[in-house]
Tab-separated table of C-alpha atoms in Angstrom:
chain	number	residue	atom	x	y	z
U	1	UNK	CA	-31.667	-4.989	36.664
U	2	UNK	CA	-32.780	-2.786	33.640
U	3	UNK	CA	-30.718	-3.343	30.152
U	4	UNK	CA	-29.442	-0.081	29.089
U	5	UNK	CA	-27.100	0.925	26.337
U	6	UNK	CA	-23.461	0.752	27.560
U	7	UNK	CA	-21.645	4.251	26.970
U	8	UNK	CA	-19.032	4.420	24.488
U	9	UNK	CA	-16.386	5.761	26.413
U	10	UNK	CA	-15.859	5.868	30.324
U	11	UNK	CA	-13.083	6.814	32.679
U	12	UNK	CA	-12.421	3.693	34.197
U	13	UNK	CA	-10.745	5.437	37.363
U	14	UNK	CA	-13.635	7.188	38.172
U	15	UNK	CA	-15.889	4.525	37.681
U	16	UNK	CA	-13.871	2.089	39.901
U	17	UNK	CA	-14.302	4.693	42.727
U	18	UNK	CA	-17.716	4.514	42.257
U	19	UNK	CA	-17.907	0.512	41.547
U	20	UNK	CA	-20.177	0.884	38.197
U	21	UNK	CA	-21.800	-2.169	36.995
U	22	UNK	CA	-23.200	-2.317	33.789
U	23	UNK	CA	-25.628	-4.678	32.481
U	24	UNK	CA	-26.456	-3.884	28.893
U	25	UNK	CA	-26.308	-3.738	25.115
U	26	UNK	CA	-24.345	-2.506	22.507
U	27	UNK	CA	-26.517	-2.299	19.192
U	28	UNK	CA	-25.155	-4.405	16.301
U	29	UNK	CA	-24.881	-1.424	14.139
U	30	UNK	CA	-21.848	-0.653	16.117
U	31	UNK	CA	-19.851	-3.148	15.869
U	32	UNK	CA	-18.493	-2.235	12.251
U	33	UNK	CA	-15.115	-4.263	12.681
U	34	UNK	CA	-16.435	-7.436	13.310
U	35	UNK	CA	-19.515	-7.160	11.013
U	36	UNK	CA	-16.852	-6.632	8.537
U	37	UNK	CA	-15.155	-9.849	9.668
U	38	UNK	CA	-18.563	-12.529	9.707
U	39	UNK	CA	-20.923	-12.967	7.195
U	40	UNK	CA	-23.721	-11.023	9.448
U	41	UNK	CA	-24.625	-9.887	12.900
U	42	UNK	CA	-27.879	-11.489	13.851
U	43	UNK	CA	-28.542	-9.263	17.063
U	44	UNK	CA	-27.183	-6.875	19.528
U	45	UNK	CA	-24.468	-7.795	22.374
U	46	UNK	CA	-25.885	-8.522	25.694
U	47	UNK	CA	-22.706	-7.177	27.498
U	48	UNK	CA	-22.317	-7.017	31.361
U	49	UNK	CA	-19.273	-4.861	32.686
U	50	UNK	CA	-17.839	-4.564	36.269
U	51	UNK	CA	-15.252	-1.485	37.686
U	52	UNK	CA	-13.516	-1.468	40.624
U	53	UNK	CA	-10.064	-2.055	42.265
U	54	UNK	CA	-8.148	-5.046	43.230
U	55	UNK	CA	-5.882	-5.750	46.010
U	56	UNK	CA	-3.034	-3.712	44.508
U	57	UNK	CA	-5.103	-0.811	44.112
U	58	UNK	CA	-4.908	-1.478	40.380
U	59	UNK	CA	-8.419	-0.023	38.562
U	60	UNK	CA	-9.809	-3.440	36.749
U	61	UNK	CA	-12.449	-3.954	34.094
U	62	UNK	CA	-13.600	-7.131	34.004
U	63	UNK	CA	-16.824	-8.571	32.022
U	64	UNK	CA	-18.695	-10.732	29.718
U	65	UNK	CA	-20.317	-10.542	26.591
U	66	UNK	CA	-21.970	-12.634	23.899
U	67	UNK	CA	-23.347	-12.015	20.464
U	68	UNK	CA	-24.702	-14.530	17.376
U	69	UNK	CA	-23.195	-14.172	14.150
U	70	UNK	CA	-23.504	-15.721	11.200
U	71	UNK	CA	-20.065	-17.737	9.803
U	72	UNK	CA	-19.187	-19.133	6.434
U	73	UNK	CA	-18.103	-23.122	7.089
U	74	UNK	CA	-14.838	-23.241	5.078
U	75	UNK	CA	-15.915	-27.087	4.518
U	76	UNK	CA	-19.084	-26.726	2.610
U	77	UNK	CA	-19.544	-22.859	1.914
U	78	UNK	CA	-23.231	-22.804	3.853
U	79	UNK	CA	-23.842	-20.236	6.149
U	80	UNK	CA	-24.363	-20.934	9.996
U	81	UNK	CA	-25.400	-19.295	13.223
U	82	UNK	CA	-22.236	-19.371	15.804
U	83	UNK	CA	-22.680	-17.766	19.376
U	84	UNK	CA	-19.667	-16.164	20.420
U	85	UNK	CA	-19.551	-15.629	24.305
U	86	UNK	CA	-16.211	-13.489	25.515
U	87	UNK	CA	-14.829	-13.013	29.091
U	88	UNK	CA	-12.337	-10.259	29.601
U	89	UNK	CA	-10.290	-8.408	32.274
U	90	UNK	CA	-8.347	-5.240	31.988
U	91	UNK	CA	-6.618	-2.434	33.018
U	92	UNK	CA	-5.615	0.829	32.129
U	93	UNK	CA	-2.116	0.941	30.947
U	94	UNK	CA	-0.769	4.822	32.038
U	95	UNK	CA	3.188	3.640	31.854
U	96	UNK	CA	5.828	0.561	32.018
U	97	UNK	CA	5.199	0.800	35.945
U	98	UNK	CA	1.516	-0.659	35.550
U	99	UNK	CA	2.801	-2.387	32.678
U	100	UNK	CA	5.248	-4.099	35.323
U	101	UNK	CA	2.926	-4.009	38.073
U	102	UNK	CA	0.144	-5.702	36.516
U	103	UNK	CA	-0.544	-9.313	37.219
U	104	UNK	CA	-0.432	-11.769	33.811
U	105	UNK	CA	-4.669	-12.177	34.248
U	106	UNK	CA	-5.101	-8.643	33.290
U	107	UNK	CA	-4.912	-7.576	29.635
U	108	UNK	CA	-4.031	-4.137	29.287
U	109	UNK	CA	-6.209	-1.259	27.489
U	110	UNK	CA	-4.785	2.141	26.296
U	111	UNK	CA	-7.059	4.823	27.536
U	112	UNK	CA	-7.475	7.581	24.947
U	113	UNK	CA	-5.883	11.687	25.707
U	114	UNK	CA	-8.628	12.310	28.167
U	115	UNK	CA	-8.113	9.324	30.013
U	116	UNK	CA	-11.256	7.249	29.049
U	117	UNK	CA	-11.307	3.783	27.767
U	118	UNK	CA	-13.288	2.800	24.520
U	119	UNK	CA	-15.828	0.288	25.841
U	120	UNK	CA	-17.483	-0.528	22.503
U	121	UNK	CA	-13.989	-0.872	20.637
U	122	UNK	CA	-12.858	-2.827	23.800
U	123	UNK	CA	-15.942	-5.731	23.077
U	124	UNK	CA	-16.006	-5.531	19.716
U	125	UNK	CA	-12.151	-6.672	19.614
U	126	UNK	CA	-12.681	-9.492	22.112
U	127	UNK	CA	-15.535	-10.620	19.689
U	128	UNK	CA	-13.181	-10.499	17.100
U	129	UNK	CA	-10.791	-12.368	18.815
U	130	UNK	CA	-13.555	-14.841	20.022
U	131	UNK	CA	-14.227	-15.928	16.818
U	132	UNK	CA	-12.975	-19.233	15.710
U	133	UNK	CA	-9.760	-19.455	13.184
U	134	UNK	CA	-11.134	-22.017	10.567
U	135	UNK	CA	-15.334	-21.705	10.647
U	136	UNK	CA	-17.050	-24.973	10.126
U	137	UNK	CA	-20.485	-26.696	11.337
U	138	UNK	CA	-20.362	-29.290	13.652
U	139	UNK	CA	-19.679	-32.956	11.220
U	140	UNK	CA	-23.107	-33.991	11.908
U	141	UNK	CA	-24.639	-30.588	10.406
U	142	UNK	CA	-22.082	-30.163	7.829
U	143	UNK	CA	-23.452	-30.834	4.078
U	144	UNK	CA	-19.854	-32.309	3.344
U	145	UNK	CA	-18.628	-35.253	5.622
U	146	UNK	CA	-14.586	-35.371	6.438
U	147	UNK	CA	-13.866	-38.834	4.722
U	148	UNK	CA	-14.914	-37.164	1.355
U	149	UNK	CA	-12.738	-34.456	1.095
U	150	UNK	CA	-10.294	-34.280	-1.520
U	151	UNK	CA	-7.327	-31.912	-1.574
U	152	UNK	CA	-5.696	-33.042	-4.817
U	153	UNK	CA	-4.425	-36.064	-6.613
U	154	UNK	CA	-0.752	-36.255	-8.427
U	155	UNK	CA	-0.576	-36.936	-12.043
U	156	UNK	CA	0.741	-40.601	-12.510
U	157	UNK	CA	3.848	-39.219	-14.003
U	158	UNK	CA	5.123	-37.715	-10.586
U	159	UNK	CA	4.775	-40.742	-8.392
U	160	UNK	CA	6.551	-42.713	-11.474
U	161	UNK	CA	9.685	-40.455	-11.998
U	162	UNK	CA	12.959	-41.534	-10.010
U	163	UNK	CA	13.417	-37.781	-8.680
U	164	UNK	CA	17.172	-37.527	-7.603
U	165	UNK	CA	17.308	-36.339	-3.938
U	166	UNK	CA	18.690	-32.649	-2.776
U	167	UNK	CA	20.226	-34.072	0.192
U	168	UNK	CA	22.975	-35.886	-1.816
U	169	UNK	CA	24.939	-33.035	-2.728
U	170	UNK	CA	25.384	-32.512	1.691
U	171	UNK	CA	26.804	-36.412	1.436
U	172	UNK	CA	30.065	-34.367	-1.043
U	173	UNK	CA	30.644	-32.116	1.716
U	174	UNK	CA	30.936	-34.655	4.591
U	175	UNK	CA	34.052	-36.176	2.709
């Protein structure tokens, strides 16, 4: 199958008549957000999207994607390459009935006033949300090993002092 560039919006009704499969990319110049939240985009997402409907006649879109980036390891502060590979499934949410009627597997997407979903914003936020929550190499990579780290030492004078404890003044009440 040919790689093509996946349209930026679609009407995923229509497109689940038709069963649409896309197998494509969506340059790295797009992706704005998420460049914003990485140190770099190194290439373009391979993305492949499926449309159709599932047994309750509910319109699903439901794909994969993947992308490299470059991350900042909050151990050492050296740049490094992380692939971020997303899964997704959706569906269109039109009102608290498909709200209701949708099954807990399915995410629900917003489709704009003309009834077409976002596809680009739709990867770009599971990239976004693929992306680990503390950034670091793998120990064996890492410039900085674990047992090294230092947070902080107390000054000599604070493990010394005889600090009176707060919970004494609950022992007055219990009388």
């Amino acid at each position: 199958m040919q790689k093509v560039k996946i349209p930026r919006t679609i009407d995923p009704a229509k497109a689940a008549q038709k069963r649409l499969d896309y197998d494509g990319i969506i340059q790295a110049s797009l992706l704005k957000r998420l460049e914003e939240s990485v140190d770099g985009v190194k290439r373009d997402a391979q993305v492949s999207l499926s449309f159709g409907m599932d047994e309750q006649q509910l319109v699903v879109i439901s794909g994969k994607a993947n992308i490299e980036v470059d991350l900042e390891c909050q151990r050492c502060n050296e740049t490094f390459a992380h692939e971020c590979e997303v899964q997704f499934t959706y569906t269109p949410y039109y009102s608290e009935k498909s709200e209701q009627d949708a099954p807990d597997e399915y995410d629900l997407v917003d489709p704009n006033e003309y009834g077409e979903v976002d596809l680009i914003q739709l990867v770009e936020d599971e990239f976004i949300l693929g992306l680990p929550q503390v950034a670091m190499h793998d120990e064996a990579d890492c410039s900085v090993q674990s047992n090294n780290l230092v947070f902080g030492e107390l000054p000599e004078e604070a493990l010394l002092e005889d600090k009176p404890n707060p919970f004494d003044v609950l022992k007055s009440l219990k009388k």
